[in-house]
Coordinates of C-alpha atoms in Angstrom, one line a residue:
X1 CA 0.0 -0.1 -0.1
X2 CA 1.3 3.6 -0.9
X3 CA 0.8 6.6 1.1
X4 CA 1.0 10.0 0.0
X5 CA 0.6 13.3 1.7
X6 CA 0.9 16.3 0.1
X7 CA 2.3 19.6 2.0
X8 CA 2.3 23.2 0.8
X9 CA -0.9 24.6 0.7
X10 CA -2.6 28.1 2.1
X11 CA -3.3 31.3 1.7
X12 CA -1.8 33.6 -1.7
X13 CA -2.7 36.6 -3.1
X14 CA -3.7 37.3 -6.6
X15 CA -0.4 37.2 -8.5
X16 CA 1.4 34.6 -5.7
X17 CA 3.3 32.0 -5.8
X18 CA 2.7 29.1 -3.6
X19 CA 5.0 25.0 -4.0
X20 CA 3.1 21.9 -3.4
X21 CA 5.1 19.4 -2.5
X22 CA 3.9 15.3 -2.7
X23 CA 5.8 12.3 -0.8
X24 CA 5.7 9.0 -1.2
X25 CA 5.6 5.8 1.6
X26 CA 7.7 2.8 -0.2
X27 CA 10.2 2.8 -2.8
X28 CA 8.0 2.4 -6.4
X29 CA 7.5 6.3 -6.6
X30 CA 9.8 6.3 -9.4
X31 CA 7.4 3.7 -11.3
X32 CA 5.0 5.3 -11.2
X33 CA 2.8 8.6 -13.4
X34 CA 2.7 10.9 -10.3
X35 CA -0.3 13.7 -10.5
X36 CA -1.8 17.2 -8.5
X37 CA -5.7 16.9 -9.8
X38 CA -7.5 19.3 -8.1
X39 CA -11.8 19.7 -7.2
X40 CA -13.6 22.5 -5.9
X41 CA -17.5 22.0 -4.1
X42 CA -19.7 21.1 -6.7
X43 CA -17.5 20.5 -9.0
X44 CA -15.5 17.5 -10.7
X45 CA -11.9 16.8 -9.7
X46 CA -10.1 17.6 -12.8
X47 CA -6.1 17.5 -13.8
X48 CA -4.1 19.8 -13.2
X49 CA -0.5 18.3 -14.6
X50 CA 1.1 15.2 -14.5
X51 CA 4.7 14.2 -15.1
X52 CA 5.6 10.5 -16.1
X53 CA 8.3 7.9 -14.7
X54 CA 10.8 9.2 -17.1
X55 CA 9.7 13.3 -17.1
X56 CA 7.5 13.9 -19.6
X57 CA 4.9 16.0 -18.2
X58 CA 1.2 17.8 -19.4
X59 CA -0.7 21.1 -18.4
X60 CA -4.7 21.4 -18.5
X61 CA -5.0 24.3 -20.2
X62 CA -5.8 26.9 -17.8
X63 CA -2.7 26.2 -15.6
X64 CA 0.0 26.3 -18.7
X65 CA 3.2 28.2 -18.5
X66 CA 2.1 29.3 -15.2
X67 CA 3.0 25.8 -13.6
X68 CA 5.1 23.9 -13.3
X69 CA 5.0 19.7 -12.2
X70 CA 8.5 18.0 -11.4
X71 CA 9.5 15.1 -9.6
X72 CA 12.3 14.1 -7.2
X73 CA 12.7 9.8 -7.3
X74 CA 15.5 9.7 -4.9
X75 CA 13.2 11.3 -2.4
X76 CA 10.1 9.5 -3.8
X77 CA 8.8 13.7 -4.3
X78 CA 6.5 15.1 -7.0
X79 CA 6.0 19.1 -6.8
X80 CA 4.1 21.3 -7.9
X81 CA 5.2 24.8 -8.7
X82 CA 2.3 27.2 -9.5
X83 CA 3.0 30.4 -10.5
X84 CA 0.5 33.8 -10.6
X85 CA -2.0 32.4 -8.9
X86 CA -5.4 33.9 -9.4
X87 CA -8.6 33.3 -7.5
X88 CA -9.7 31.1 -10.2
X89 CA -6.8 28.4 -8.9
X90 CA -8.7 28.2 -5.0
X91 CA -9.2 24.6 -4.5
X92 CA -8.2 20.8 -2.7
X93 CA -5.9 19.8 -4.4
X94 CA -4.5 16.0 -4.7
X95 CA -1.6 14.5 -4.9
X96 CA -2.1 11.3 -7.9
X97 CA 0.1 8.1 -8.0
X98 CA -0.9 5.3 -10.9
X99 CA 1.3 2.2 -10.1
X100 CA 0.0 -1.1 -11.4
X101 CA -3.0 0.1 -12.5
X102 CA -4.1 1.2 -9.1
X103 CA -4.8 4.6 -8.4
X104 CA -3.3 6.0 -5.4
X105 CA -4.6 9.4 -4.0
X106 CA -3.4 11.5 -0.8
X107 CA -6.1 13.2 1.7
X108 CA -5.8 16.9 -0.3
X109 CA -4.0 20.2 0.0
X110 CA -5.7 23.5 0.4
X111 CA -4.8 26.6 -2.0
X112 CA -6.9 29.7 -1.6
X113 CA -5.7 32.8 -3.6
X114 CA -7.4 35.1 -2.5
X115 CA -6.7 39.5 -1.1

């Protein structure tokens, strides 16, 4: 069983930056595709960014050019650097690891963008 723990959420003003971290238990993180999703009340969870084991990454159109996903397999940790934050980025952000046809999820971290 893989456990994922997110950190780094909080309150930030529009235009500001935050970096989210996701640390996985065990030593199989490097084999999985890691992603960041977000969800607001009443809406479905949406994919924000994803990075494959080899480093190939994809982004939702709404965050391209502002967010950067990365991973450090030696630390079993993934990151989401969020710049130029907007109020519409406010959501609970969840870390996901796809490993051997199984999805693992963190409990989420709240990001609030407000003045």
